[in-house]
Coordinates of C-alpha atoms and ligand atoms in Angstrom, one line a residue:
M1 CA -13.5 -11.7 -10.5
N2 CA -11.3 -10.9 -13.5
V3 CA -7.6 -11.4 -12.7
A4 CA -6.3 -11.4 -16.2
G5 CA -4.6 -8.1 -16.5
D6 CA -1.1 -6.8 -16.1
A7 CA 2.1 -8.8 -16.5
G8 CA 2.4 -9.5 -12.8
E9 CA -1.0 -11.1 -12.7
Q10 CA -0.3 -13.1 -15.7
A11 CA 2.9 -14.4 -14.2
A12 CA 1.2 -15.4 -11.0
R13 CA -1.5 -17.2 -12.9
T14 CA 1.1 -19.1 -14.9
I15 CA 2.8 -20.2 -11.7
I16 CA -0.5 -21.2 -10.1
D17 CA -1.3 -23.3 -13.2
R18 CA 2.0 -25.1 -13.1
L19 CA 1.8 -25.8 -9.4
C20 CA -1.8 -27.1 -9.8
G21 CA -0.7 -29.2 -12.7
G22 CA 2.0 -30.7 -10.4
G23 CA -0.8 -31.8 -8.0
H24 CA -0.6 -28.9 -5.6
V25 CA -3.0 -26.3 -4.2
A26 CA -1.9 -22.8 -5.2
L27 CA -3.8 -19.6 -4.6
L28 CA -3.4 -15.8 -4.9
A29 CA -3.0 -14.5 -1.4
G30 CA -3.1 -11.4 0.8
G31 CA -2.9 -7.9 -0.4
C32 CA -3.6 -8.6 -4.0
V33 CA -6.9 -10.4 -3.3
R34 CA -7.9 -7.5 -1.1
D35 CA -7.1 -5.0 -3.8
M36 CA -8.7 -6.9 -6.6
L37 CA -12.0 -7.2 -4.6
L38 CA -11.8 -3.4 -3.9
K39 CA -11.2 -2.9 -7.7
R40 CA -7.8 -1.3 -6.9
T41 CA -4.6 -2.1 -8.7
P42 CA -2.4 -4.5 -6.5
K43 CA 1.2 -3.5 -6.0
D44 CA 2.3 -7.2 -6.4
H45 CA 0.7 -10.6 -6.7
D46 CA 1.7 -13.2 -4.1
V47 CA 1.1 -16.9 -4.4
A48 CA 0.6 -19.2 -1.5
T49 CA 0.8 -23.0 -2.0
D50 CA 1.1 -26.4 -0.2
A51 CA 4.2 -27.2 -2.3
L52 CA 7.3 -27.1 -0.1
P53 CA 10.1 -24.6 -1.1
Q54 CA 12.2 -27.4 -2.5
R55 CA 9.4 -28.6 -4.7
V56 CA 8.8 -25.0 -6.0
G57 CA 12.5 -25.0 -6.9
E58 CA 12.1 -28.2 -8.9
L59 CA 9.0 -27.0 -10.8
F60 CA 10.4 -23.7 -12.0
A61 CA 13.6 -23.0 -13.9
R62 CA 14.4 -19.7 -12.3
T63 CA 14.0 -19.4 -8.6
R64 CA 15.6 -17.7 -5.6
Q65 CA 15.2 -18.9 -2.1
V66 CA 14.9 -15.5 -0.4
G67 CA 13.3 -16.4 2.9
A68 CA 14.2 -20.1 3.1
K69 CA 13.4 -20.0 6.8
F70 CA 9.9 -18.7 6.1
G71 CA 9.4 -20.9 3.0
V72 CA 9.4 -18.0 0.5
V73 CA 10.7 -18.5 -3.0
I74 CA 10.9 -15.9 -5.7
V75 CA 9.9 -17.4 -9.0
R76 CA 10.8 -15.5 -12.2
V77 CA 8.4 -16.0 -15.1
S78 CA 8.2 -13.9 -18.3
G79 CA 10.5 -11.3 -16.7
Q80 CA 8.3 -11.0 -13.6
D81 CA 9.3 -11.9 -10.1
V82 CA 6.5 -13.5 -8.1
E83 CA 6.7 -14.4 -4.4
V84 CA 5.6 -18.0 -3.8
A85 CA 5.2 -18.9 -0.2
T86 CA 4.4 -22.3 1.3
F87 CA 1.4 -22.3 3.6
R88 CA 2.7 -22.0 7.1
T89 CA 2.0 -21.2 10.7
D90 CA 4.4 -19.0 12.7
G91 CA 6.3 -20.1 15.8
V92 CA 6.9 -17.8 18.8
Y93 CA 7.8 -14.2 18.4
L94 CA 10.6 -13.1 20.6
D95 CA 12.0 -10.0 18.9
G96 CA 8.7 -8.1 18.4
R97 CA 9.0 -8.5 14.7
H98 CA 9.7 -12.0 13.3
P99 CA 8.7 -15.5 14.4
E100 CA 11.6 -17.7 15.7
D101 CA 10.6 -20.4 13.3
V102 CA 7.7 -21.5 11.1
T103 CA 6.0 -24.8 10.5
F104 CA 4.5 -25.6 7.1
G105 CA 0.8 -26.3 7.2
T106 CA -2.6 -25.7 5.6
A107 CA -4.2 -22.8 3.8
E108 CA -6.4 -22.1 6.8
Q109 CA -3.3 -21.9 9.1
D110 CA -1.7 -19.7 6.6
A111 CA -4.7 -17.3 6.6
L112 CA -4.7 -17.2 10.4
R113 CA -1.0 -16.2 10.7
R114 CA -1.7 -13.1 8.5
D115 CA -2.2 -9.7 10.1
F116 CA -5.6 -8.3 9.2
T117 CA -8.8 -10.0 8.1
I118 CA -8.8 -8.1 4.8
N119 CA -5.3 -9.3 4.2
G120 CA -6.2 -13.0 5.0
L121 CA -8.1 -13.8 1.8
F122 CA -7.2 -16.3 -0.9
Y123 CA -8.4 -16.4 -4.5
D124 CA -8.5 -19.4 -6.7
P125 CA -8.3 -18.1 -10.2
N126 CA -9.2 -21.4 -11.8
G127 CA -12.4 -21.9 -9.8
D128 CA -13.0 -18.0 -9.7
R129 CA -13.5 -18.5 -6.0
V130 CA -12.6 -16.3 -2.9
I131 CA -11.5 -18.5 0.1
D132 CA -12.2 -16.7 3.4
Y133 CA -11.2 -18.4 6.7
V134 CA -11.1 -15.1 8.6
G135 CA -14.2 -13.0 7.9
G136 CA -12.2 -10.8 5.5
R137 CA -15.0 -10.3 3.0
A138 CA -17.4 -8.9 5.5
D139 CA -14.8 -6.5 6.8
L140 CA -13.9 -5.5 3.2
D141 CA -17.6 -4.8 2.5
A142 CA -17.9 -2.8 5.8
G143 CA -14.7 -0.9 5.3
V144 CA -13.2 -2.2 8.6
L145 CA -9.6 -3.0 9.4
R146 CA -9.4 -5.7 12.2
T147 CA -6.7 -8.0 13.3
I148 CA -7.1 -11.7 12.8
G149 CA -7.6 -13.0 16.3
D150 CA -6.8 -11.2 19.5
P151 CA -5.4 -7.8 18.7
D152 CA -3.2 -7.6 21.8
R153 CA -1.6 -10.8 20.9
R154 CA -1.1 -10.0 17.3
F155 CA 0.4 -6.6 17.9
G156 CA 2.5 -8.1 20.8
E157 CA 4.0 -10.6 18.3
D158 CA 4.9 -8.1 15.7
H159 CA 4.8 -4.4 16.6
L160 CA 5.2 -3.2 13.1
R161 CA 1.6 -4.3 12.4
M162 CA 0.5 -1.2 14.3
L163 CA 1.9 1.0 11.6
R164 CA 0.7 -1.3 8.9
A165 CA -2.8 -1.0 10.4
V166 CA -2.7 2.8 10.1
R167 CA -1.1 2.8 6.6
L168 CA -3.7 0.4 5.2
A169 CA -6.7 2.0 6.9
A170 CA -5.7 5.5 5.7
R171 CA -4.9 4.3 2.2
L172 CA -8.2 2.4 1.8
G173 CA -10.3 4.9 3.7
F174 CA -11.2 2.2 6.3
A175 CA -12.1 2.5 9.9
I176 CA -10.0 0.6 12.4
D177 CA -12.1 -1.7 14.6
P178 CA -12.5 -0.4 18.2
A179 CA -10.8 -3.4 19.8
T180 CA -8.0 -3.2 17.3
Q181 CA -7.6 0.5 18.1
K182 CA -7.6 -0.1 21.9
A183 CA -4.8 -2.6 21.5
I184 CA -2.7 -0.2 19.4
K185 CA -3.1 2.5 22.0
R186 CA -2.0 0.1 24.7
L187 CA 1.0 -1.3 22.9
A188 CA 2.1 1.9 21.1
P189 CA 5.3 2.2 23.2
N190 CA 6.5 -1.1 21.8
L191 CA 7.1 0.7 18.5
T192 CA 10.5 1.8 20.0
H193 CA 11.7 -1.8 19.6
I194 CA 11.3 -1.7 15.8
S195 CA 14.2 -0.6 13.6
A196 CA 14.3 3.0 12.4
E197 CA 14.5 1.8 8.8
R198 CA 11.3 -0.2 9.0
I199 CA 9.5 2.7 10.8
W200 CA 10.6 5.1 8.2
M201 CA 9.5 2.8 5.4
E202 CA 5.9 2.7 6.8
L203 CA 5.8 6.4 7.7
D204 CA 7.2 7.4 4.3
E205 CA 4.4 5.6 2.5
M206 CA 1.8 7.0 4.8
I207 CA 2.8 10.7 4.5
C208 CA 3.7 10.7 0.8
A209 CA 0.3 9.3 -0.3
P210 CA -2.6 11.7 -0.9
T211 CA -4.3 10.1 2.1
R212 CA -1.6 11.5 4.4
A213 CA -3.9 13.7 6.4
K214 CA -6.0 10.8 7.5
A215 CA -2.9 8.7 8.2
W216 CA -1.4 11.5 10.4
S217 CA -4.6 12.0 12.4
M218 CA -4.8 8.3 13.0
L219 CA -1.2 8.2 14.2
V220 CA -1.9 11.0 16.6
G221 CA -5.3 9.6 17.7
L222 CA -3.7 6.2 18.4
E223 CA -0.8 7.9 20.2
L224 CA 1.7 6.2 17.9
Q225 CA 3.3 9.4 16.7
A226 CA 5.2 9.9 20.0
Y227 CA 7.1 6.6 19.4
L228 CA 8.2 7.1 15.8
S229 CA 11.6 8.3 17.2
D230 CA 12.8 10.3 20.2
Q231 CA 12.2 13.5 18.2
W232 CA 8.4 13.0 18.1
A233 CA 8.0 12.5 21.8
L234 CA 7.5 16.2 22.7
D235 CA 4.0 17.5 22.3
D236 CA 4.9 21.2 22.0
G237 CA 1.5 22.4 21.0
F238 CA 1.9 22.3 17.2
A239 CA -0.6 19.5 16.6
A240 CA -3.4 21.6 15.1
R241 CA -1.1 23.5 12.9
I242 CA 0.6 20.3 11.6
Q243 CA -2.7 18.8 10.8
S244 CA -3.9 21.8 8.8
R245 CA -0.6 22.0 7.0
I246 CA -0.9 18.4 5.9
A247 CA -4.5 19.0 4.8
A248 CA -3.3 21.9 2.7
L249 CA -0.9 19.8 0.6
P250 CA -2.0 19.0 -2.9
D251 CA -4.2 15.9 -3.4
R252 CA -1.5 13.8 -5.1
P253 CA 1.7 11.9 -4.0
V254 CA 4.4 14.2 -2.8
D255 CA 8.1 13.8 -2.1
S256 CA 9.3 12.4 1.2
A257 CA 11.4 15.4 2.2
L258 CA 8.4 17.8 1.6
A259 CA 6.0 15.5 3.5
L260 CA 8.4 15.4 6.5
A261 CA 9.1 19.1 6.3
V262 CA 5.3 19.7 6.6
L263 CA 5.3 17.8 9.8
R264 CA 8.5 19.4 11.3
C265 CA 8.8 23.0 10.1
D266 CA 7.7 24.5 13.4
R267 CA 11.0 23.2 14.8
S268 CA 14.6 24.1 14.1
T269 CA 17.1 23.1 11.5
N270 CA 19.0 21.2 14.2
D271 CA 15.8 19.2 14.9
A272 CA 15.6 18.3 11.3
T273 CA 19.2 17.1 11.3
S274 CA 18.7 14.9 14.3
L275 CA 15.4 13.5 12.9
A276 CA 17.2 12.7 9.7
R277 CA 19.8 10.7 11.6
A278 CA 17.2 9.0 13.9
L279 CA 15.1 7.8 10.9
R280 CA 18.2 6.9 8.9
L281 CA 17.0 9.0 6.0
S282 CA 18.9 8.8 2.7
N283 CA 21.4 11.6 2.1
R284 CA 19.1 13.0 -0.6
V285 CA 16.0 13.2 1.6
A286 CA 17.9 14.4 4.7
G287 CA 19.6 17.1 2.7
E288 CA 16.4 18.3 1.2
L289 CA 14.5 18.2 4.5
V290 CA 17.1 20.3 6.3
W291 CA 17.3 22.8 3.3
L292 CA 13.5 23.1 3.3
I293 CA 13.3 23.9 7.0
R294 CA 16.2 26.3 6.8
S295 CA 14.8 28.1 3.7
L296 CA 11.1 28.4 4.7
P297 CA 11.6 31.6 6.7
A298 CA 13.1 33.3 3.7
M299 CA 10.0 32.7 1.6
T300 CA 8.1 35.3 3.6
N301 CA 10.2 37.9 1.9
A302 CA 10.9 36.2 -1.4
G303 CA 8.6 38.5 -3.3
A304 CA 10.7 41.5 -2.4
C305 CA 14.2 40.2 -1.5
E306 CA 17.3 40.6 -3.7
L307 CA 16.9 38.8 -7.0
A308 CA 20.1 36.8 -6.2
D309 CA 18.5 35.4 -3.0
L310 CA 15.4 34.3 -4.9
K311 CA 17.5 32.7 -7.7
L312 CA 19.7 30.8 -5.2
L313 CA 16.5 29.3 -3.7
M314 CA 15.1 28.5 -7.2
A315 CA 18.3 26.8 -8.2
N316 CA 17.8 24.1 -5.6
S317 CA 16.3 20.8 -6.8
A318 CA 13.7 21.1 -3.9
W319 CA 12.5 24.5 -5.0
G320 CA 9.1 23.1 -6.1
S321 CA 8.8 21.5 -2.6
L322 CA 9.7 24.7 -0.9
L323 CA 6.8 26.5 -2.7
E324 CA 4.4 23.8 -1.7
L325 CA 5.6 24.0 1.9
F326 CA 5.3 27.8 2.0
R327 CA 1.8 27.6 0.6
A328 CA 0.7 24.9 3.1
D329 CA 2.2 26.9 6.0
L330 CA 0.4 30.1 5.0
I331 CA -2.9 28.2 4.8
A332 CA -2.2 26.6 8.2
R333 CA -1.4 30.0 9.7
K334 CA -4.6 31.5 8.1
L335 CA -2.4 34.1 6.3
P336 CA -3.4 35.4 2.9
L337 CA -2.0 33.6 -0.1
A338 CA -1.1 36.9 -1.8
G339 CA 2.5 36.4 -0.5
F340 CA 2.7 33.0 -2.2
D341 CA 1.2 34.3 -5.5
E342 CA 3.7 37.2 -5.5
V343 CA 6.7 34.8 -5.2
V344 CA 5.3 32.5 -7.9
S345 CA 4.8 35.3 -10.4
R346 CA 8.2 36.9 -9.6
A347 CA 9.8 33.5 -10.1
E348 CA 7.9 32.9 -13.3
R349 CA 9.2 36.1 -14.8
I350 CA 12.8 35.0 -14.5
P351 CA 14.1 33.3 -17.7
A352 CA 15.2 29.8 -17.1
G353 CA 18.8 30.5 -18.3
L354 CA 19.2 33.3 -15.7
I355 CA 18.3 31.2 -12.6
A356 CA 21.7 29.5 -12.2
P357 CA 23.9 30.7 -15.1
P358 CA 27.6 29.6 -15.3
P359 CA 29.7 32.1 -13.3
L360 CA 31.2 34.9 -15.3
L361 CA 34.3 34.8 -13.1
S362 CA 36.4 31.8 -11.9
G363 CA 39.2 31.3 -9.4
N364 CA 41.6 31.1 -12.3
D365 CA 40.6 34.6 -13.4
L366 CA 41.4 35.9 -9.8
A367 CA 44.7 34.1 -9.8
E368 CA 45.6 35.7 -13.2
M369 CA 44.7 39.0 -11.6
G370 CA 47.4 38.3 -9.0
M371 CA 45.2 37.1 -6.0
Q372 CA 46.9 34.6 -3.7
P373 CA 44.8 31.5 -2.8
G374 CA 42.8 31.9 0.4
P375 CA 39.4 32.6 1.9
R376 CA 39.1 36.0 0.2
V377 CA 39.0 34.3 -3.2
G378 CA 35.8 32.5 -2.2
S379 CA 34.2 35.6 -0.8
I380 CA 35.0 37.7 -3.9
L381 CA 33.8 35.0 -6.2
E382 CA 30.6 34.9 -4.2
A383 CA 30.1 38.6 -4.3
V384 CA 30.7 38.7 -8.1
Y385 CA 28.3 35.8 -8.6
R386 CA 25.6 37.6 -6.6
S387 CA 26.0 40.7 -8.7
Q388 CA 25.7 38.5 -11.8
L389 CA 22.5 36.9 -10.4
N390 CA 21.2 40.4 -9.6
E391 CA 21.8 41.2 -13.3
E392 CA 24.0 44.2 -12.4
I393 CA 26.8 42.7 -14.5
T394 CA 26.3 40.7 -17.7
N395 CA 29.7 40.0 -19.2
E396 CA 33.2 38.9 -18.2
Q397 CA 34.7 42.3 -18.6
Q398 CA 32.3 43.8 -16.0
A399 CA 32.9 40.8 -13.8
K400 CA 36.6 41.4 -13.8
A401 CA 36.2 45.1 -13.2
L402 CA 34.0 44.4 -10.2
A403 CA 36.5 41.8 -8.9
A404 CA 39.4 44.4 -9.3
K405 CA 37.4 46.9 -7.3
L406 CA 36.7 44.4 -4.5
I407 CA 40.3 43.3 -4.4
R408 CA 41.4 46.9 -3.9
S409 CA 38.7 47.7 -1.2
Ligands
LIG1 P1 0.8 -3.4 0.0 O1 -0.4 -3.2 -0.9 O2 1.2 -2.2 0.7 O3 1.8 -4.3 -0.6 P2 0.1 -5.8 1.4 O4 -1.0 -6.1 2.4 O5 0.1 -6.5 0.1 O6 0.1 -4.3 1.2 P3 2.7 -6.9 1.9 O7 3.8 -6.4 2.8 O8 2.9 -6.9 0.4 O9 1.4 -6.0 2.2 O10 2.4 -8.3 2.4 C1 1.6 -9.2 1.7 C2 0.7 -10.0 2.7 O11 1.5 -10.7 3.7 C3 -0.3 -9.2 3.5 O12 -1.5 -8.9 2.8 C4 -0.5 -10.0 4.7 O13 -1.4 -11.1 4.4 C5 0.9 -10.7 4.9 N1 1.7 -9.8 5.8 C6 2.6 -8.9 5.5 N2 3.2 -8.3 6.6 C7 2.7 -9.0 7.6 C8 2.9 -8.9 9.0 N3 3.8 -8.1 9.5 N4 2.2 -9.8 9.8 C9 1.4 -10.7 9.3 N5 1.1 -10.8 8.0 C10 1.7 -10.0 7.2
LIG2 MG1 1.7 -6.3 -1.2

């Protein structure tokens, strides 16, 4: 297996060589070995070693003890941060997420504490050797995701693993082993003990990726979706439509707000607001989600509505997402795409400079015209701006004339 590649790999190899030179065992571990064997590009390269954290600190100039309790040290080499973790075995799990303590141990113990067989492999770059204590290679070859050891126990220890199982199986196109599936179905309600932030991190990755349709059907099939947050508990008969909307999204990564809107646009704007709060979405994603759900109904008429209304939609940073959502929704409802094509071609005919032009009229202009401050100032500015967007007025003089007429009326 060739591991000489990007800077992260090189840094990990440098670290492994230094640790081995210091008399230690050091191996690539976990997701990166899985991905290299699948000929996929790993996200990061983790090193596992028998050197204790303090020793790792002594061997390298730039280190940060991030998870001292878990024996994890970040080593910086050639501008790259690499996670170096001491072989360990986990103590009891009481909070459904983390072990109370860990004990440093052997490579085999370290493999056994990992979540899935395909994530439990090591690779020794110097001997060009895969070390497999858990049957991970056979499962990689067969395309099967399976817990290491008893699935009920492993999901009982750390409930987040249920979401990791779906995320990885969907991403890799793997099947989840039947016993592993059965345990997930049984323990799904435990997801409610996991923090909203961690749930959203996993869900976000699942639904933004091109494999989102598979991930969502697995979440539904394993009955996990009802426990993502209170907002998902109701099965109100939209399942088939949601699934076909997801399938209609383009075959590439999409933005988080669009992915969530595709799941939730059968429901109200209020639902979107409470979902955003429950999942602790960032302001940006929350704002776009609510806007997408509020704006979708207007798209039905966007080929024929007032020009100003179309331009106001187009001026939003999530306009591209709104078009995707509209298209996916038409497909899911088995409606003709002519309505979508009409909006796209109308939008394309609008010159970029006329979508959100600077207003011809300002509040100062109205004050100079003798208007007292107050709510009417805002409504007149808005009416004049709409007229500008409708291309009924094109210069300041016309804007002031229109304002004067509105003040009088
Ligand atoms: P990704 O490609 O998404 O990073 P990954 O498998 O590399 O997937 P990481 O979160 O980077 O996932 O974790 C690295 C490794 O640590 C995993 O491959 C697995 O061996 C182990 N691991 C991660 N999370 C858990 C967990 N919750 N329980 C047990 N082992 C875990
Ligand atoms: Mg990883």
